[in-house]
Amino acid sequence: MHAADARRTVGAVMLRADSTIDFAKTRWSLGGLLFGRWALARGRTVYKPRWRSGRMAALLAAQLHRPLAVLELDRRLLWVYRDRFYWDDECLGERDVEALVADRERRSRRRLERAHALLAAESGGAESAAAGREGIVLEVKRRVWERCSGRCVECGSDRLLEFDHVIPLALGGSNGERNLQLLCAECNRAKGDGL
C-alpha cells in the first residue's frame, strides 16, 4: 500500500507547512505583459497564476482573516493563511484548513507553556512542590481565566471548566500561571487518561 493511501485509510488529515515558497514580484516580462505582477515562487521556479498589485494587496489582506487556495499543482492545493503557506493533499475546504491551523497553533502554544512550566519546576525544585499543596492563588486563577478567554483550551467549551496543571504537581509542576490552563471536565479526564 502506498504511504499516501495508508494515511487516508486511518483518517489522518494532511496539511503541511511550506516555508520555501513565497510571493515575489516578477522582474522580467514577455513583451511587457508580465512586468510588475506578483507570482508564487520557490527559488528560481515561478508558478502561475500572476496577480497585479491591486489584486495582490486584496489577496494579502484577505488571507489574514481566512485561508485562500492560491495554487493547484499535481492534485494538491497550496493555501495561504496568516502569512504562511500550507500544502493540502486531501482536498480540504477553507474551514478545514482554518481548523487545522488553529489546532497546530494551539498545540504549539501548549508545548511552549509546558516547556516553560518544566523549566520553572526544575529551577523551583522542592519549593514549587510545597507551593502546590497550598492551592492556586485567586489572582493567578483570574489571569489564567482571562488568558484562556473562559474556555477550554482543547475544545473551546465554556461548561464545567477546571484549572488543569500542564505539568502535574506530582511531577514537579507548580501552581504558577504558566503551568495552568482551563480544560472542561471531559478534556481534563481525557488528558489524565493519557498521562
mmCIF file of C-alpha atoms in Angstrom:
data_model
loop_
_atom_site.group_PDB
_atom_site.id
_atom_site.type_symbol
_atom_site.label_atom_id
_atom_site.label_comp_id
_atom_site.label_asym_id
_atom_site.label_seq_id
_atom_site.Cartn_x
_atom_site.Cartn_y
_atom_site.Cartn_z
ATOM 1 C CA MET A 1 0.000 0.000 0.000
ATOM 2 C CA HIS A 2 1.284 3.455 -0.914
ATOM 3 C CA ALA A 3 2.097 5.764 2.056
ATOM 4 C CA ALA A 4 -0.459 8.382 0.971
ATOM 5 C CA ASP A 5 -3.156 5.704 0.765
ATOM 6 C CA ALA A 6 -2.211 4.458 4.240
ATOM 7 C CA ARG A 7 -2.626 7.960 5.640
ATOM 8 C CA ARG A 8 -6.054 8.241 4.079
ATOM 9 C CA THR A 9 -7.229 4.895 5.452
ATOM 10 C CA VAL A 10 -6.512 5.868 9.040
ATOM 11 C CA GLY A 11 -8.332 9.169 8.565
ATOM 12 C CA ALA A 12 -5.273 11.369 9.004
ATOM 13 C CA VAL A 13 -5.732 14.819 7.522
ATOM 14 C CA MET A 14 -2.608 16.138 5.854
ATOM 15 C CA LEU A 15 -1.773 19.847 5.883
ATOM 16 C CA ARG A 16 1.929 20.609 5.595
ATOM 17 C CA ALA A 17 3.524 23.997 6.157
ATOM 18 C CA ASP A 18 5.903 25.161 3.425
ATOM 19 C CA SER A 19 8.390 27.891 4.297
ATOM 20 C CA THR A 20 10.210 27.619 0.950
ATOM 21 C CA ILE A 21 7.504 29.291 -1.133
ATOM 22 C CA ASP A 22 6.547 32.962 -1.110
ATOM 23 C CA PHE A 23 5.023 35.749 -3.166
ATOM 24 C CA ALA A 24 7.521 37.518 -5.419
ATOM 25 C CA LYS A 25 7.289 40.400 -7.838
ATOM 26 C CA THR A 26 8.231 39.405 -11.380
ATOM 27 C CA ARG A 27 11.269 41.259 -12.707
ATOM 28 C CA TRP A 28 11.153 40.479 -16.380
ATOM 29 C CA SER A 29 8.397 40.430 -18.896
ATOM 30 C CA LEU A 30 7.370 38.851 -22.129
ATOM 31 C CA GLY A 31 6.584 41.749 -24.402
ATOM 32 C CA GLY A 32 5.902 43.882 -21.332
ATOM 33 C CA LEU A 33 2.843 41.846 -20.398
ATOM 34 C CA LEU A 34 4.107 40.369 -17.107
ATOM 35 C CA PHE A 35 6.140 43.266 -15.760
ATOM 36 C CA GLY A 36 5.285 44.246 -12.203
ATOM 37 C CA ARG A 37 2.991 41.330 -11.497
ATOM 38 C CA TRP A 38 3.129 39.098 -8.448
ATOM 39 C CA ALA A 39 3.533 35.327 -8.514
ATOM 40 C CA LEU A 40 4.320 32.404 -6.249
ATOM 41 C CA ALA A 41 7.988 31.477 -6.280
ATOM 42 C CA ARG A 42 10.236 28.805 -4.805
ATOM 43 C CA GLY A 43 13.871 29.544 -5.504
ATOM 44 C CA ARG A 44 14.055 30.252 -9.232
ATOM 45 C CA THR A 45 10.793 28.465 -10.009
ATOM 46 C CA VAL A 46 7.899 30.868 -10.586
ATOM 47 C CA TYR A 47 4.369 29.452 -10.627
ATOM 48 C CA LYS A 48 1.179 30.706 -12.228
ATOM 49 C CA PRO A 49 -1.172 32.458 -11.602
ATOM 50 C CA ARG A 50 0.096 36.015 -11.589
ATOM 51 C CA TRP A 51 -1.578 38.943 -9.872
ATOM 52 C CA ARG A 52 -1.478 42.673 -10.456
ATOM 53 C CA SER A 53 -0.530 44.843 -7.480
ATOM 54 C CA GLY A 54 -4.120 45.816 -6.621
ATOM 55 C CA ARG A 55 -5.330 42.211 -6.628
ATOM 56 C CA MET A 56 -2.240 41.161 -4.662
ATOM 57 C CA ALA A 57 -2.966 43.735 -1.958
ATOM 58 C CA ALA A 58 -6.538 42.422 -1.666
ATOM 59 C CA LEU A 59 -5.287 38.821 -1.508
ATOM 60 C CA LEU A 60 -2.757 39.653 1.221
ATOM 61 C CA ALA A 61 -5.433 41.409 3.269
ATOM 62 C CA ALA A 62 -7.974 38.594 2.866
ATOM 63 C CA GLN A 63 -5.551 35.794 3.812
ATOM 64 C CA LEU A 64 -5.087 37.351 7.241
ATOM 65 C CA HIS A 65 -8.730 36.510 8.020
ATOM 66 C CA ARG A 66 -9.396 33.306 6.079
ATOM 67 C CA PRO A 67 -7.426 30.653 4.198
ATOM 68 C CA LEU A 68 -7.165 31.164 0.435
ATOM 69 C CA ALA A 69 -6.322 28.482 -2.125
ATOM 70 C CA VAL A 70 -3.746 30.108 -4.411
ATOM 71 C CA LEU A 71 -2.297 27.258 -6.480
ATOM 72 C CA GLU A 72 -3.209 23.764 -7.639
ATOM 73 C CA LEU A 73 -0.243 21.583 -8.525
ATOM 74 C CA ASP A 74 -0.276 17.815 -9.101
ATOM 75 C CA ARG A 75 -3.697 17.407 -7.445
ATOM 76 C CA ARG A 76 -2.521 19.320 -4.377
ATOM 77 C CA LEU A 77 -3.711 22.721 -3.235
ATOM 78 C CA LEU A 78 -1.486 25.439 -1.836
ATOM 79 C CA TRP A 79 -3.220 27.574 0.773
ATOM 80 C CA VAL A 80 -2.047 30.863 2.224
ATOM 81 C CA TYR A 81 -3.318 31.837 5.667
ATOM 82 C CA ARG A 82 -1.893 34.356 8.132
ATOM 83 C CA ASP A 83 1.231 34.856 6.007
ATOM 84 C CA ARG A 84 2.071 31.132 5.914
ATOM 85 C CA PHE A 85 1.733 28.580 3.133
ATOM 86 C CA TYR A 86 0.274 25.078 3.525
ATOM 87 C CA TRP A 87 0.027 22.176 1.082
ATOM 88 C CA ASP A 88 -3.156 20.124 1.171
ATOM 89 C CA ASP A 89 -3.230 16.584 -0.238
ATOM 90 C CA GLU A 90 -6.751 15.800 0.959
ATOM 91 C CA CYS A 91 -8.991 18.299 -0.906
ATOM 92 C CA LEU A 92 -9.756 20.210 2.270
ATOM 93 C CA GLY A 93 -12.152 23.115 2.430
ATOM 94 C CA GLU A 94 -11.482 26.595 3.747
ATOM 95 C CA ARG A 95 -12.972 25.799 7.181
ATOM 96 C CA ASP A 96 -10.910 22.580 7.393
ATOM 97 C CA VAL A 97 -7.681 24.476 6.780
ATOM 98 C CA GLU A 98 -8.657 27.135 9.313
ATOM 99 C CA ALA A 99 -9.417 24.461 11.932
ATOM 100 C CA LEU A 100 -6.164 22.570 11.317
ATOM 101 C CA VAL A 101 -4.049 25.735 11.507
ATOM 102 C CA ALA A 102 -5.807 26.745 14.743
ATOM 103 C CA ASP A 103 -5.158 23.254 16.139
ATOM 104 C CA ARG A 104 -1.484 23.478 15.148
ATOM 105 C CA GLU A 105 -1.155 26.891 16.837
ATOM 106 C CA ARG A 106 -2.949 25.663 19.974
ATOM 107 C CA ARG A 107 -0.632 22.634 20.238
ATOM 108 C CA SER A 108 2.401 24.837 19.707
ATOM 109 C CA ARG A 109 1.268 27.216 22.475
ATOM 110 C CA ARG A 110 0.663 24.293 24.844
ATOM 111 C CA ARG A 111 4.078 22.807 24.049
ATOM 112 C CA LEU A 112 5.712 26.158 24.827
ATOM 113 C CA GLU A 113 3.703 26.572 28.048
ATOM 114 C CA ARG A 114 4.656 23.034 29.081
ATOM 115 C CA ALA A 115 8.340 23.776 28.396
ATOM 116 C CA HIS A 116 8.175 26.972 30.475
ATOM 117 C CA ALA A 117 6.396 25.122 33.271
ATOM 118 C CA LEU A 118 9.029 22.364 33.254
ATOM 119 C CA LEU A 119 11.789 24.950 33.359
ATOM 120 C CA ALA A 120 10.102 26.712 36.269
ATOM 121 C CA ALA A 121 9.578 23.392 38.071
ATOM 122 C CA GLU A 122 13.214 22.393 37.574
ATOM 123 C CA SER A 123 14.510 25.691 38.894
ATOM 124 C CA GLY A 124 11.961 25.786 41.747
ATOM 125 C CA GLY A 125 12.628 22.232 42.969
ATOM 126 C CA ALA A 126 11.104 21.389 46.349
ATOM 127 C CA GLU A 127 9.752 24.923 46.769
ATOM 128 C CA SER A 128 7.369 24.502 43.819
ATOM 129 C CA ALA A 129 6.081 21.156 45.144
ATOM 130 C CA ALA A 130 5.407 22.679 48.564
ATOM 131 C CA ALA A 131 3.689 25.683 46.970
ATOM 132 C CA GLY A 132 1.432 23.309 45.023
ATOM 133 C CA ARG A 133 -0.133 21.979 48.215
ATOM 134 C CA GLU A 134 -1.295 25.473 49.166
ATOM 135 C CA GLY A 135 -3.745 25.777 46.266
ATOM 136 C CA ILE A 136 -3.989 28.210 43.385
ATOM 137 C CA VAL A 137 -3.923 31.895 44.274
ATOM 138 C CA LEU A 138 -7.092 33.764 43.225
ATOM 139 C CA GLU A 139 -5.150 36.341 41.169
ATOM 140 C CA VAL A 140 -3.439 33.532 39.225
ATOM 141 C CA LYS A 141 -6.826 31.922 38.568
ATOM 142 C CA ARG A 142 -8.134 35.229 37.225
ATOM 143 C CA ARG A 143 -5.160 35.680 34.861
ATOM 144 C CA VAL A 144 -5.432 32.093 33.597
ATOM 145 C CA TRP A 145 -9.188 32.571 33.057
ATOM 146 C CA GLU A 146 -8.523 35.741 31.033
ATOM 147 C CA ARG A 147 -5.700 34.155 29.017
ATOM 148 C CA CYS A 148 -7.940 31.216 28.089
ATOM 149 C CA SER A 149 -10.947 33.534 27.465
ATOM 150 C CA GLY A 150 -13.060 31.463 29.869
ATOM 151 C CA ARG A 151 -12.976 28.453 27.524
ATOM 152 C CA CYS A 152 -11.424 25.008 27.381
ATOM 153 C CA VAL A 153 -8.099 25.281 25.534
ATOM 154 C CA GLU A 154 -8.724 21.931 23.815
ATOM 155 C CA CYS A 155 -12.332 22.040 22.605
ATOM 156 C CA GLY A 156 -13.474 25.619 23.282
ATOM 157 C CA SER A 157 -16.304 24.640 25.658
ATOM 158 C CA ASP A 158 -17.355 27.101 28.353
ATOM 159 C CA ARG A 159 -19.004 24.474 30.603
ATOM 160 C CA LEU A 160 -17.659 22.518 33.582
ATOM 161 C CA LEU A 161 -14.252 24.204 33.405
ATOM 162 C CA GLU A 162 -11.386 23.122 35.639
ATOM 163 C CA PHE A 163 -7.943 24.566 36.282
ATOM 164 C CA ASP A 164 -5.530 21.992 34.895
ATOM 165 C CA HIS A 165 -1.831 21.725 35.659
ATOM 166 C CA VAL A 166 0.092 21.367 32.377
ATOM 167 C CA ILE A 167 2.822 19.608 34.389
ATOM 168 C CA PRO A 168 1.057 17.781 37.248
ATOM 169 C CA LEU A 169 2.075 18.753 40.770
ATOM 170 C CA ALA A 170 3.197 15.168 41.381
ATOM 171 C CA LEU A 171 5.708 15.518 38.527
ATOM 172 C CA GLY A 172 7.151 18.780 39.831
ATOM 173 C CA GLY A 173 4.671 21.225 38.296
ATOM 174 C CA SER A 174 3.639 24.386 40.098
ATOM 175 C CA ASN A 175 0.549 26.491 40.697
ATOM 176 C CA GLY A 176 2.112 29.283 38.642
ATOM 177 C CA GLU A 177 0.237 30.924 35.793
ATOM 178 C CA ARG A 178 2.449 29.339 33.121
ATOM 179 C CA ASN A 179 1.634 25.838 34.395
ATOM 180 C CA LEU A 180 -2.135 26.314 34.460
ATOM 181 C CA GLN A 181 -4.775 26.150 31.759
ATOM 182 C CA LEU A 182 -8.541 25.750 31.534
ATOM 183 C CA LEU A 183 -9.937 22.388 30.477
ATOM 184 C CA CYS A 184 -13.521 21.210 30.515
ATOM 185 C CA ALA A 185 -14.143 18.138 32.674
ATOM 186 C CA GLU A 186 -14.201 15.822 29.642
ATOM 187 C CA CYS A 187 -10.911 17.091 28.155
ATOM 188 C CA ASN A 188 -9.269 17.061 31.590
ATOM 189 C CA ARG A 189 -10.340 13.444 32.072
ATOM 190 C CA ALA A 190 -9.015 12.544 28.603
ATOM 191 C CA LYS A 191 -5.692 14.236 29.399
ATOM 192 C CA GLY A 192 -5.473 12.323 32.686
ATOM 193 C CA ASP A 193 -6.114 9.052 30.875
ATOM 194 C CA GLY A 194 -3.255 9.863 28.503
ATOM 195 C CA LEU A 195 -0.663 10.501 31.231
#
